[in-house]
Amino acid sequence: MTDPKNAANATALNSNQNTELPASSAKVQAREWLTYLYSGDISSKKREEFLIWLNSSEENKTAFNRSHEVWQTIGMTDSAVQWIQQHTVTQAETVKPTKSKGVFAKSLLVFGAMAASVALLVFNGVFNTTTHLEIPQPLTAFTSPVGQNRTITLSDGTDVTLAGNSSILVAINQNERRVTLRKGSAYFDVTHDPSRVFSVSAQQTEVRVRGTAFEVKYSANNNLKISVERGLVDVADLPESPDQEEQVLQLRPNEQLRTDIQGRFISAITIFQPETEFSWLNQRLVYDDVPLKNVIMDINRYAKKPVVILDDSINELPITASFTFEQIEPMLEGLAAAYPIALTHEANRSVLTHK
């Protein structure tokens, strides 16, 4: 039977090592355990040692719960990296780095390198501190800055291109490939895998594929637009209560569908021109009779300063235009010359009103 007092001061920084942690306060030990538990190398023996340490005193439970709350609270900010760097164990340099096949690092050394990464680590789930330990599935957040696209290759080989000022959360494991579009627009070129569905969720809409190319995009009024370039795509209106049935429509190449914030299909399936719809992948925006409010929403992903419409009467004004990301400012001047639009440049924004 392991002595809890001894177990409280002993753990492994790597599942293949028996490196002892130095004697320290419950708060420091809690941080060390938390870092180890999220490191990716978790053996059943170490789970048992953790539970013994956790249940050996109320002080340990309180310290661990507090550290976990802090971890979750800062999980979506850059301070998460700073917090990890500040509180990881001092012997981290003795740990042999292990190449991870997943998104999350399997070595404490990798936490130091995270400061230079745009990806932030997010954790969902709860530790059951009395009977067993559940390690939550890690999610990785990818974001793109205003003004430029960003292309990411996920661990399954799928390529994702984010439009400017866009964000996704990604979870990929042996059973599923799951992405959440948090804002903006994303184009997915999905690696074929018949054993794992690739799903993209946004609000109450879920897109499911196994290998295809498509775009999911937030548009005005928090509506979504799903556009398929290659393969078959299922679009599901997720039920909001158990007594509701899921509604699913299938899209083919060059087909498009719109849904609202509740996931309801708000348009019939339509045909679109890929050269126009996907022009942003080539640093260009192309519109043919598109409402001004939608054009401005796209422009704000790339404009040096935000553009706002202060007159609802021009929101639906149909716009036809073609311009590169670098031509946004002269394009705005062109809009004011060609349409009944007044353009006013302020210090921190450009304002559009009816002329």
XYZ file of C-alpha atoms in Angstrom:
355
model
C 0.000 0.000 0.000
C 1.522 3.315 -1.015
C 2.015 5.849 1.758
C -0.008 8.958 0.755
C 2.621 11.252 2.280
C 5.328 9.696 0.147
C 3.059 9.565 -2.883
C 2.337 13.256 -2.499
C 6.005 14.029 -3.182
C 6.592 11.567 -5.983
C 5.442 11.477 -9.568
C 6.919 11.080 -13.005
C 7.569 13.781 -15.543
C 7.538 11.088 -18.202
C 5.705 7.780 -18.122
C 9.019 6.016 -18.770
C 10.847 7.739 -15.897
C 10.605 7.627 -12.119
C 11.853 11.167 -11.507
C 10.792 12.382 -8.077
C 9.302 15.784 -7.547
C 10.906 17.846 -4.806
C 9.041 18.374 -1.575
C 6.871 21.452 -2.028
C 3.625 23.068 -1.016
C 0.259 21.656 -2.081
C -0.163 24.610 -4.435
C 3.097 23.893 -6.264
C 2.407 20.144 -6.361
C -1.053 20.845 -7.803
C 0.482 22.832 -10.641
C 3.028 20.080 -11.272
C 0.306 17.438 -11.361
C -1.889 19.551 -13.627
C 0.963 20.088 -16.076
C 1.827 16.384 -16.029
C -1.773 15.271 -16.525
C -2.069 17.440 -19.638
C 1.341 16.426 -20.981
C -0.058 13.473 -22.940
C 1.997 10.707 -21.210
C -0.455 9.355 -18.637
C -0.108 5.822 -17.344
C -2.635 4.010 -15.164
C -0.045 3.873 -12.389
C 0.358 7.621 -12.425
C -3.398 8.132 -12.439
C -3.537 6.062 -9.259
C -0.679 8.031 -7.697
C -2.455 11.263 -8.567
C -5.702 10.126 -6.920
C -3.815 9.025 -3.812
C -2.141 12.423 -3.601
C -5.394 14.252 -4.297
C -7.398 12.430 -1.637
C -4.681 12.471 1.004
C -5.737 15.907 2.256
C -8.320 18.648 1.796
C -5.434 21.038 1.171
C -4.402 19.023 -1.898
C -7.965 18.944 -3.236
C -8.406 22.686 -2.755
C -5.054 23.486 -4.360
C -5.693 21.281 -7.381
C -9.224 22.552 -7.948
C -7.977 26.137 -7.729
C -5.155 25.480 -10.223
C -7.555 23.774 -12.601
C -9.992 26.705 -12.390
C -7.173 29.125 -13.216
C -6.090 26.919 -16.131
C -9.620 26.881 -17.545
C -10.143 30.608 -16.980
C -7.020 31.642 -18.912
C -7.271 28.864 -21.468
C -8.305 31.216 -24.295
C -5.716 33.930 -23.690
C -1.977 34.385 -24.160
C -1.629 34.466 -20.369
C -2.165 30.692 -20.421
C 1.288 30.283 -21.918
C 2.803 32.657 -19.384
C 1.107 30.830 -16.534
C 2.370 27.451 -17.736
C 5.903 28.769 -18.208
C 5.907 30.285 -14.750
C 4.646 27.220 -12.921
C 6.003 24.158 -14.714
C 8.397 21.987 -12.730
C 12.026 23.044 -12.581
C 13.319 19.680 -13.833
C 11.578 20.065 -17.204
C 14.908 20.340 -18.993
C 15.755 16.754 -17.983
C 12.718 15.330 -19.767
C 13.368 13.829 -23.183
C 11.033 15.474 -25.708
C 8.605 13.112 -27.379
C 7.248 13.803 -30.844
C 3.479 14.068 -30.610
C 1.196 12.698 -33.312
C -1.655 14.776 -31.913
C -2.125 18.487 -31.611
C -1.175 18.641 -27.945
C 2.447 18.280 -26.888
C 3.604 15.251 -24.935
C 6.523 16.972 -23.250
C 6.797 19.850 -20.827
C 9.498 21.270 -23.073
C 6.874 21.997 -25.668
C 5.049 24.334 -23.300
C 7.970 26.735 -23.534
C 7.729 26.767 -27.294
C 4.007 27.486 -27.134
C 4.703 31.156 -26.519
C 5.681 31.536 -30.162
C 2.638 29.673 -31.431
C -0.588 31.285 -32.564
C -2.522 28.183 -31.498
C -3.993 28.391 -28.008
C -4.884 25.349 -25.970
C -8.417 24.994 -24.694
C -9.703 22.332 -22.351
C -13.283 21.220 -21.838
C -14.324 18.831 -19.111
C -14.138 18.295 -15.384
C -11.865 16.286 -13.112
C -13.771 13.871 -10.924
C -11.639 14.183 -7.823
C -13.193 11.443 -5.737
C -13.373 8.208 -7.728
C -11.645 8.454 -11.082
C -9.801 10.792 -13.386
C -11.086 11.950 -16.754
C -8.630 13.832 -18.947
C -10.641 16.151 -21.224
C -10.135 16.043 -24.975
C -7.850 18.980 -25.794
C -9.031 21.496 -28.358
C -6.713 23.719 -30.327
C -7.724 27.208 -31.375
C -6.399 28.653 -34.618
C -6.925 32.300 -35.477
C -6.004 34.576 -38.352
C -5.188 38.282 -38.043
C -7.129 41.089 -39.671
C -5.657 41.725 -43.099
C -4.508 38.299 -44.210
C -5.517 34.679 -44.742
C -3.896 31.822 -42.864
C -3.503 28.207 -43.969
C -3.129 25.390 -41.434
C -2.531 21.674 -41.987
C -4.320 19.645 -39.298
C -2.931 16.423 -37.844
C -5.092 14.293 -40.174
C -3.651 16.045 -43.250
C -6.647 18.312 -43.850
C -5.766 21.811 -45.064
C -7.776 24.707 -43.631
C -7.557 28.257 -44.942
C -8.920 30.929 -42.627
C -10.061 34.253 -44.045
C -8.822 37.326 -42.226
C -10.024 37.748 -38.639
C -11.386 34.193 -38.413
C -11.152 31.538 -35.712
C -11.726 27.786 -35.346
C -11.471 25.192 -32.571
C -10.164 21.755 -33.573
C -10.373 18.334 -31.896
C -8.993 15.315 -33.771
C -8.595 11.855 -32.280
C -8.883 8.233 -33.373
C -12.681 8.390 -33.390
C -13.599 11.808 -34.752
C -12.476 14.957 -36.524
C -14.360 17.920 -35.140
C -14.053 21.644 -35.904
C -16.027 24.605 -34.581
C -16.088 27.802 -36.628
C -16.144 30.571 -34.023
C -16.084 33.538 -36.382
C -15.230 34.526 -39.927
C -14.843 32.121 -42.820
C -12.901 28.922 -43.427
C -12.218 26.774 -46.482
C -11.620 23.066 -45.825
C -9.790 20.641 -48.113
C -10.515 17.477 -46.147
C -8.328 14.375 -46.243
C -10.482 11.351 -47.071
C -11.011 8.978 -44.144
C -14.023 6.623 -44.380
C -13.667 5.634 -40.717
C -13.910 9.173 -39.283
C -16.446 11.834 -40.150
C -15.058 15.364 -40.461
C -17.577 17.793 -38.966
C -17.710 21.579 -38.837
C -20.138 23.179 -36.401
C -21.262 26.789 -36.253
C -24.177 27.807 -34.049
C -26.942 25.215 -34.645
C -25.589 24.063 -38.012
C -23.271 21.102 -38.532
C -21.527 20.176 -41.777
C -20.363 16.546 -42.152
C -18.016 15.044 -44.715
C -15.412 12.310 -45.070
C -13.275 13.842 -47.784
C -14.172 16.917 -49.820
C -13.554 20.654 -50.257
C -15.999 23.285 -49.025
C -16.357 26.635 -47.285
C -18.353 27.642 -44.208
C -18.800 31.384 -43.804
C -20.495 33.736 -41.374
C -22.483 36.403 -43.212
C -24.753 39.285 -42.179
C -27.256 38.736 -39.335
C -25.206 35.756 -38.076
C -26.413 33.650 -40.985
C -24.148 30.950 -42.406
C -23.307 30.117 -45.998
C -22.037 26.650 -46.944
C -20.465 26.312 -50.398
C -19.187 23.019 -51.848
C -16.363 22.840 -54.364
C -15.753 19.086 -54.435
C -17.456 15.938 -53.112
C -20.678 15.493 -51.134
C -21.494 17.495 -48.020
C -24.275 16.864 -45.482
C -25.636 19.971 -43.758
C -27.605 19.320 -40.566
C -29.993 21.576 -38.664
C -29.146 20.425 -35.139
C -32.199 19.908 -32.905
C -32.481 22.229 -29.923
C -34.398 19.708 -27.797
C -34.553 15.894 -27.577
C -38.058 15.740 -29.040
C -36.990 17.414 -32.288
C -35.704 15.554 -35.317
C -32.527 16.495 -37.098
C -32.994 17.914 -40.581
C -30.288 17.119 -43.150
C -29.711 18.305 -46.714
C -26.944 17.066 -49.007
C -24.953 19.438 -51.200
C -23.070 18.545 -54.384
C -20.226 20.421 -56.128
C -21.048 24.068 -56.925
C -24.097 23.974 -54.643
C -24.690 26.398 -51.799
C -27.016 26.644 -48.802
C -27.752 29.295 -46.187
C -28.806 28.728 -42.577
C -29.748 31.103 -39.766
C -28.541 31.348 -36.187
C -30.952 28.557 -35.135
C -29.649 26.269 -37.877
C -32.803 26.560 -39.992
C -32.405 26.384 -43.756
C -33.311 29.872 -44.978
C -32.686 29.371 -48.689
C -33.145 26.715 -51.297
C -30.038 24.956 -52.562
C -28.563 27.244 -55.220
C -25.756 27.074 -57.790
C -22.766 29.403 -57.402
C -19.648 30.342 -59.357
C -16.514 28.970 -57.614
C -14.297 31.618 -59.232
C -16.339 34.291 -57.461
C -17.112 32.550 -54.175
C -13.564 31.347 -53.530
C -11.743 34.373 -54.962
C -10.630 35.367 -51.453
C -8.297 32.353 -51.459
C -6.323 34.276 -54.115
C -6.285 37.598 -52.238
C -9.236 39.022 -54.204
C -12.883 39.821 -53.432
C -15.427 39.541 -56.246
C -19.131 40.466 -56.017
C -22.033 40.362 -58.459
C -25.174 42.080 -57.116
C -24.285 41.317 -53.492
C -25.872 43.440 -50.699
C -23.565 46.190 -49.469
C -23.747 44.930 -45.859
C -22.257 41.582 -46.939
C -19.508 43.275 -48.932
C -18.547 45.448 -45.970
C -18.536 42.430 -43.651
C -15.957 40.771 -45.914
C -13.948 43.972 -46.320
C -13.601 44.300 -42.552
C -11.637 41.044 -42.478
C -8.877 42.813 -44.413
C -9.294 46.597 -44.046
C -6.641 48.601 -42.183
C -9.412 50.308 -40.221
C -13.036 49.171 -39.845
C -15.757 50.277 -42.230
C -19.220 50.870 -40.754
C -22.620 51.534 -42.336
C -24.570 54.137 -40.358
C -27.574 54.245 -42.660
C -29.788 51.157 -42.871
C -31.270 52.373 -46.140
C -28.110 51.322 -48.020
C -27.591 47.933 -46.364
C -29.272 46.034 -49.186
C -27.815 48.127 -52.026
C -26.619 45.581 -54.657
C -22.898 45.916 -55.343
C -20.868 44.612 -58.286
C -17.112 44.931 -57.813
C -13.773 43.131 -58.039
C -10.659 44.190 -56.127
C -7.634 42.809 -54.272
C -7.037 43.097 -50.549
C -4.577 45.904 -51.284
C -7.208 47.874 -53.207
C -9.798 48.221 -50.434
C -9.297 51.941 -49.812
C -9.551 53.018 -53.485
C -12.491 50.616 -53.886
C -14.361 52.489 -51.133
C -13.731 55.719 -52.988
C -15.075 54.030 -56.120
C -18.243 52.964 -54.318
C -18.877 56.553 -53.278
C -18.437 57.680 -56.895
C -20.553 54.968 -58.533
C -23.356 54.493 -55.979
C -25.553 56.800 -53.849
C -23.104 56.384 -50.977
C -21.291 59.039 -48.945
C -17.876 58.029 -47.588
C -16.433 59.798 -44.542
C -12.963 58.985 -43.202
C -12.608 59.297 -39.431
C -9.524 58.728 -37.315
C -10.328 55.124 -36.423
C -12.927 54.113 -38.999
C -14.529 54.805 -42.370
C -18.256 55.601 -42.367
C -20.790 54.929 -45.127
C -24.124 56.747 -45.277
C -26.726 57.502 -47.938
C -25.732 60.308 -50.253
